[in-house]
Amino acid sequence: EIVLTQSPGTLSLSPGERATLSCRASQSVSSSYLAWYQQKPGQTPRLLIYGASSRATGIPDRFSGSGSGTDFTLTISRLEPEDFAVYYCQQYGSSPSFGGGTKVEIK
Amino acid sequence: EVQLVESGGGLVQPGGSLRLSCAASGFTFSSYWMHWVRQAPGKGLVWVSRINSDGSSTNYADSVKGRFTISRDNAKNTLYLQMNSLRAEDTAVYYCAPGRGWFDPWGQGTLVTVSS
């Protein structure tokens, strides 16, 4: 089983700032089979990024994903008020697994 | 529009059973792998199980192996999760989602509470 570790656990930032979220895998994720999701309180998770760097339909271009192997990053270039949420990474190279999440909160 | 509607959740005693359903519409259900993912109150997402498009192959997380069974009825566009020998730690919102890899979209979920 591939274990995903997300850091930091909580990121305190102001609107307009850049957010950088990390996701590290316990072993290489084949073919960059990594996705990112956003979840707001009381809502269903929403797919942001798949294939490590491809934006899902309707996702603003301030969200970008990068990385390969065991190290992946989600970057939000300029935080909008609606971006404050919890973000999860997920690998699907083998049996799927999720990271523990990073909460992006308003500073 | 893709719609996924989970049902069947509720309060059950430890050791009991429940069957969850996920009614799908708006896409060709029989062409997609389907998954169950759960989220305990205030906690993160945990993958539970998956089934391939024709139902011939299934996989489970270690935590539910031997207790949960995933199945599907492509004629009814419905996914199921039979949960037996339920434990307190199975308490969670259970989501269904389609996908060979990433999950998109997600249903609204159904809450399962295991408590005496």
Short mmCIF file of C-alpha atoms in Angstrom, two decimals:
data_model
loop_
_atom_site.label_atom_id
_atom_site.label_comp_id
_atom_site.label_asym_id
_atom_site.label_seq_id
_atom_site.Cartn_x
_atom_site.Cartn_y
_atom_site.Cartn_z
CA GLU A 1 0.00 0.00 0.00
CA ILE A 2 1.26 3.47 -0.91
CA VAL A 3 1.07 5.90 2.02
CA LEU A 4 0.65 9.57 1.17
CA THR A 5 1.85 12.20 3.63
CA GLN A 6 0.59 15.76 3.19
CA SER A 7 2.26 18.81 4.65
CA PRO A 8 1.74 21.11 6.29
CA GLY A 9 -1.29 19.97 8.22
CA THR A 10 -2.59 23.54 8.32
CA LEU A 11 -1.61 26.53 6.20
CA SER A 12 -2.60 29.98 7.46
CA LEU A 13 -2.59 32.54 4.67
CA SER A 14 -4.33 35.73 3.58
CA PRO A 15 -6.41 36.21 0.42
CA GLY A 16 -4.13 37.06 -2.49
CA GLU A 17 -1.20 35.03 -1.15
CA ARG A 18 0.31 31.97 -2.81
CA ALA A 19 -0.36 28.54 -1.29
CA THR A 20 2.00 25.60 -1.75
CA LEU A 21 0.79 22.19 -0.57
CA SER A 22 2.98 19.10 -0.52
CA CYS A 23 2.13 15.42 -0.96
CA ARG A 24 4.86 12.82 -0.48
CA ALA A 25 4.41 9.14 -1.34
CA SER A 26 6.04 6.21 0.46
CA GLN A 27 6.98 4.74 -2.93
CA SER A 28 6.97 5.96 -6.47
CA VAL A 29 3.52 6.70 -7.92
CA SER A 30 3.46 5.11 -11.35
CA SER A 31 2.82 7.29 -14.39
CA SER A 32 2.06 10.30 -12.18
CA TYR A 33 -1.28 8.76 -11.20
CA LEU A 34 -1.97 11.46 -8.63
CA ALA A 35 -5.05 13.61 -8.07
CA TRP A 36 -5.96 16.55 -5.84
CA TYR A 37 -9.38 17.31 -4.33
CA GLN A 38 -10.87 20.27 -2.50
CA GLN A 39 -13.44 19.81 0.24
CA LYS A 40 -15.32 22.61 1.96
CA PRO A 41 -17.23 22.08 5.23
CA GLY A 42 -20.43 20.13 4.68
CA GLN A 43 -19.66 19.57 1.00
CA THR A 44 -18.60 16.69 -1.21
CA PRO A 45 -14.96 16.53 -2.39
CA ARG A 46 -14.34 18.17 -5.75
CA LEU A 47 -11.71 17.00 -8.21
CA LEU A 48 -9.15 19.72 -8.98
CA ILE A 49 -6.18 17.98 -10.62
CA TYR A 50 -5.57 14.54 -12.14
CA GLY A 51 -2.49 13.01 -13.72
CA ALA A 52 -0.46 15.19 -11.34
CA SER A 53 -0.85 18.34 -13.47
CA SER A 54 -4.06 18.28 -15.55
CA ARG A 55 -6.82 20.58 -14.35
CA ALA A 56 -10.31 19.10 -14.15
CA THR A 57 -13.15 20.70 -16.07
CA GLY A 58 -14.09 24.12 -14.77
CA ILE A 59 -11.16 24.48 -12.38
CA PRO A 60 -9.61 27.98 -12.46
CA ASP A 61 -6.06 28.30 -13.73
CA ARG A 62 -4.85 29.65 -10.39
CA PHE A 63 -4.76 25.96 -9.36
CA SER A 64 -1.78 24.00 -10.68
CA GLY A 65 -0.25 20.65 -9.93
CA SER A 66 3.30 19.41 -10.41
CA GLY A 67 5.67 16.66 -9.45
CA SER A 68 6.48 13.04 -10.19
CA GLY A 69 7.79 9.92 -8.50
CA THR A 70 7.27 10.47 -4.78
CA ASP A 71 6.94 14.26 -4.50
CA PHE A 72 3.94 16.24 -5.68
CA THR A 73 2.78 19.82 -5.18
CA LEU A 74 -0.50 21.69 -5.47
CA THR A 75 -0.08 25.44 -5.93
CA ILE A 76 -2.79 28.06 -5.66
CA SER A 77 -1.24 31.15 -7.22
CA ARG A 78 -3.44 33.76 -5.52
CA LEU A 79 -5.90 32.68 -2.87
CA GLU A 80 -9.50 33.72 -3.37
CA PRO A 81 -11.95 33.70 -0.41
CA GLU A 82 -13.61 30.55 -1.77
CA ASP A 83 -10.31 28.63 -1.78
CA PHE A 84 -10.11 28.28 1.99
CA ALA A 85 -10.84 24.59 2.44
CA VAL A 86 -9.22 21.20 3.03
CA TYR A 87 -7.18 19.68 0.20
CA TYR A 88 -6.46 15.99 -0.27
CA CYS A 89 -4.08 14.20 -2.59
CA GLN A 90 -4.89 10.70 -3.88
CA GLN A 91 -2.83 8.16 -5.76
CA TYR A 92 -4.32 5.61 -8.12
CA GLY A 93 -1.25 3.76 -9.31
CA SER A 94 -2.18 0.75 -7.22
CA SER A 95 -4.98 0.30 -4.68
CA PRO A 96 -6.13 3.89 -4.24
CA SER A 97 -5.15 5.85 -1.14
CA PHE A 98 -5.53 9.40 0.14
CA GLY A 99 -3.29 11.72 2.07
CA GLY A 100 -4.41 13.03 5.43
CA GLY A 101 -5.27 16.48 4.06
CA THR A 102 -4.04 20.05 4.36
CA LYS A 103 -6.36 22.70 5.74
CA VAL A 104 -5.91 26.13 4.17
CA GLU A 105 -7.29 28.66 6.62
CA ILE A 106 -7.63 32.41 6.65
CA LYS A 107 -4.84 34.12 8.57
CA GLU B 1 -25.80 15.82 -15.77
CA VAL B 2 -24.09 13.08 -13.78
CA GLN B 3 -25.95 12.19 -10.59
CA LEU B 4 -24.99 9.76 -7.86
CA VAL B 5 -27.46 9.20 -5.04
CA GLU B 6 -26.39 7.08 -2.09
CA SER B 7 -28.91 5.55 0.30
CA GLY B 8 -29.20 2.87 2.95
CA GLY B 9 -27.26 4.47 5.76
CA GLY B 10 -28.49 4.68 9.31
CA LEU B 11 -27.89 3.64 12.89
CA VAL B 12 -26.85 0.03 13.45
CA GLN B 13 -25.53 -1.87 16.46
CA PRO B 14 -22.01 -3.26 16.54
CA GLY B 15 -21.97 -6.61 14.77
CA GLY B 16 -24.92 -5.66 12.61
CA SER B 17 -25.29 -5.32 8.86
CA LEU B 18 -26.32 -2.68 6.34
CA ARG B 19 -26.52 -2.53 2.56
CA LEU B 20 -25.74 0.76 0.89
CA SER B 21 -26.93 1.63 -2.60
CA CYS B 22 -25.72 4.20 -5.11
CA ALA B 23 -28.10 5.05 -7.94
CA ALA B 24 -26.27 6.49 -10.94
CA SER B 25 -27.58 8.51 -13.88
CA GLY B 26 -26.31 10.84 -16.57
CA PHE B 27 -23.44 8.64 -17.74
CA THR B 28 -22.89 5.14 -19.11
CA PHE B 29 -22.70 3.37 -15.75
CA SER B 30 -21.77 0.00 -17.23
CA SER B 31 -18.56 1.45 -18.72
CA TYR B 32 -17.09 2.74 -15.48
CA TRP B 33 -15.25 1.27 -12.54
CA MET B 34 -16.99 2.33 -9.34
CA HIS B 35 -15.64 3.01 -5.85
CA TRP B 36 -16.77 3.49 -2.28
CA VAL B 37 -14.89 6.03 -0.16
CA ARG B 38 -15.67 6.87 3.45
CA GLN B 39 -15.05 9.77 5.79
CA ALA B 40 -15.38 9.47 9.54
CA PRO B 41 -16.73 12.56 11.31
CA GLY B 42 -14.09 15.28 11.28
CA LYS B 43 -11.54 13.00 9.61
CA GLY B 44 -10.02 12.49 6.17
CA LEU B 45 -11.01 10.45 3.14
CA VAL B 46 -10.41 6.71 3.10
CA TRP B 47 -10.81 4.48 0.05
CA VAL B 48 -12.94 1.41 0.85
CA SER B 49 -13.55 -0.69 -2.24
CA ARG B 50 -13.76 -0.76 -6.02
CA ILE B 51 -15.38 -2.87 -8.71
CA ASN B 52 -14.63 -3.02 -12.40
CA SER B 53 -17.15 -2.19 -15.08
CA ASP B 54 -18.67 -5.66 -15.49
CA GLY B 55 -18.41 -6.68 -11.86
CA SER B 56 -15.87 -9.44 -12.41
CA SER B 57 -13.09 -7.87 -10.34
CA THR B 58 -13.22 -6.31 -6.87
CA ASN B 59 -10.70 -4.92 -4.38
CA TYR B 60 -10.97 -3.89 -0.75
CA ALA B 61 -9.07 -1.93 1.85
CA ASP B 62 -7.53 -4.20 4.48
CA SER B 63 -9.75 -2.65 7.15
CA VAL B 64 -12.94 -4.00 5.53
CA LYS B 65 -11.73 -7.13 3.74
CA GLY B 66 -13.84 -10.14 4.64
CA ARG B 67 -16.63 -7.98 6.09
CA PHE B 68 -17.74 -5.78 3.16
CA THR B 69 -18.83 -6.86 -0.32
CA ILE B 70 -19.11 -4.53 -3.30
CA SER B 71 -21.39 -5.39 -6.20
CA ARG B 72 -23.26 -3.74 -9.03
CA ASP B 73 -26.32 -4.18 -11.21
CA ASN B 74 -25.62 -2.58 -14.56
CA ALA B 75 -29.22 -3.13 -15.70
CA LYS B 76 -30.36 -0.95 -12.79
CA ASN B 77 -27.39 1.48 -12.89
CA THR B 78 -26.84 0.79 -9.23
CA LEU B 79 -23.79 0.10 -7.06
CA TYR B 80 -24.02 -1.67 -3.73
CA LEU B 81 -21.96 -2.15 -0.58
CA GLN B 82 -22.99 -4.96 1.74
CA MET B 83 -21.49 -4.27 5.16
CA ASN B 84 -21.42 -7.05 7.75
CA SER B 85 -19.89 -7.36 11.22
CA LEU B 86 -19.95 -3.61 11.58
CA ARG B 87 -17.70 -1.93 14.12
CA ALA B 88 -17.71 1.48 15.76
CA GLU B 89 -14.77 2.49 13.57
CA ASP B 90 -16.91 1.96 10.45
CA THR B 91 -18.94 5.04 11.44
CA ALA B 92 -18.59 7.44 8.53
CA VAL B 93 -20.21 9.11 5.57
CA TYR B 94 -19.94 6.70 2.64
CA TYR B 95 -19.53 8.16 -0.84
CA CYS B 96 -19.72 6.45 -4.20
CA ALA B 97 -17.74 7.72 -7.18
CA PRO B 98 -16.93 6.56 -10.70
CA GLY B 99 -13.46 6.36 -12.16
CA ARG B 100 -10.65 4.15 -13.36
CA GLY B 101 -8.22 6.32 -11.46
CA TRP B 102 -9.37 9.64 -10.10
CA PHE B 103 -12.89 10.04 -8.70
CA ASP B 104 -15.26 12.45 -10.38
CA PRO B 105 -17.91 13.36 -9.49
CA TRP B 106 -18.87 12.25 -5.98
CA GLY B 107 -22.29 11.52 -4.59
CA GLN B 108 -23.61 13.39 -1.55
CA GLY B 109 -22.92 10.44 0.70
CA THR B 110 -24.90 8.44 3.22
CA LEU B 111 -24.13 8.40 6.95
CA VAL B 112 -23.55 5.10 8.70
CA THR B 113 -23.44 5.18 12.49
CA VAL B 114 -22.39 2.08 14.38
CA SER B 115 -23.32 2.40 18.03
CA SER B 116 -25.14 0.58 20.78
#
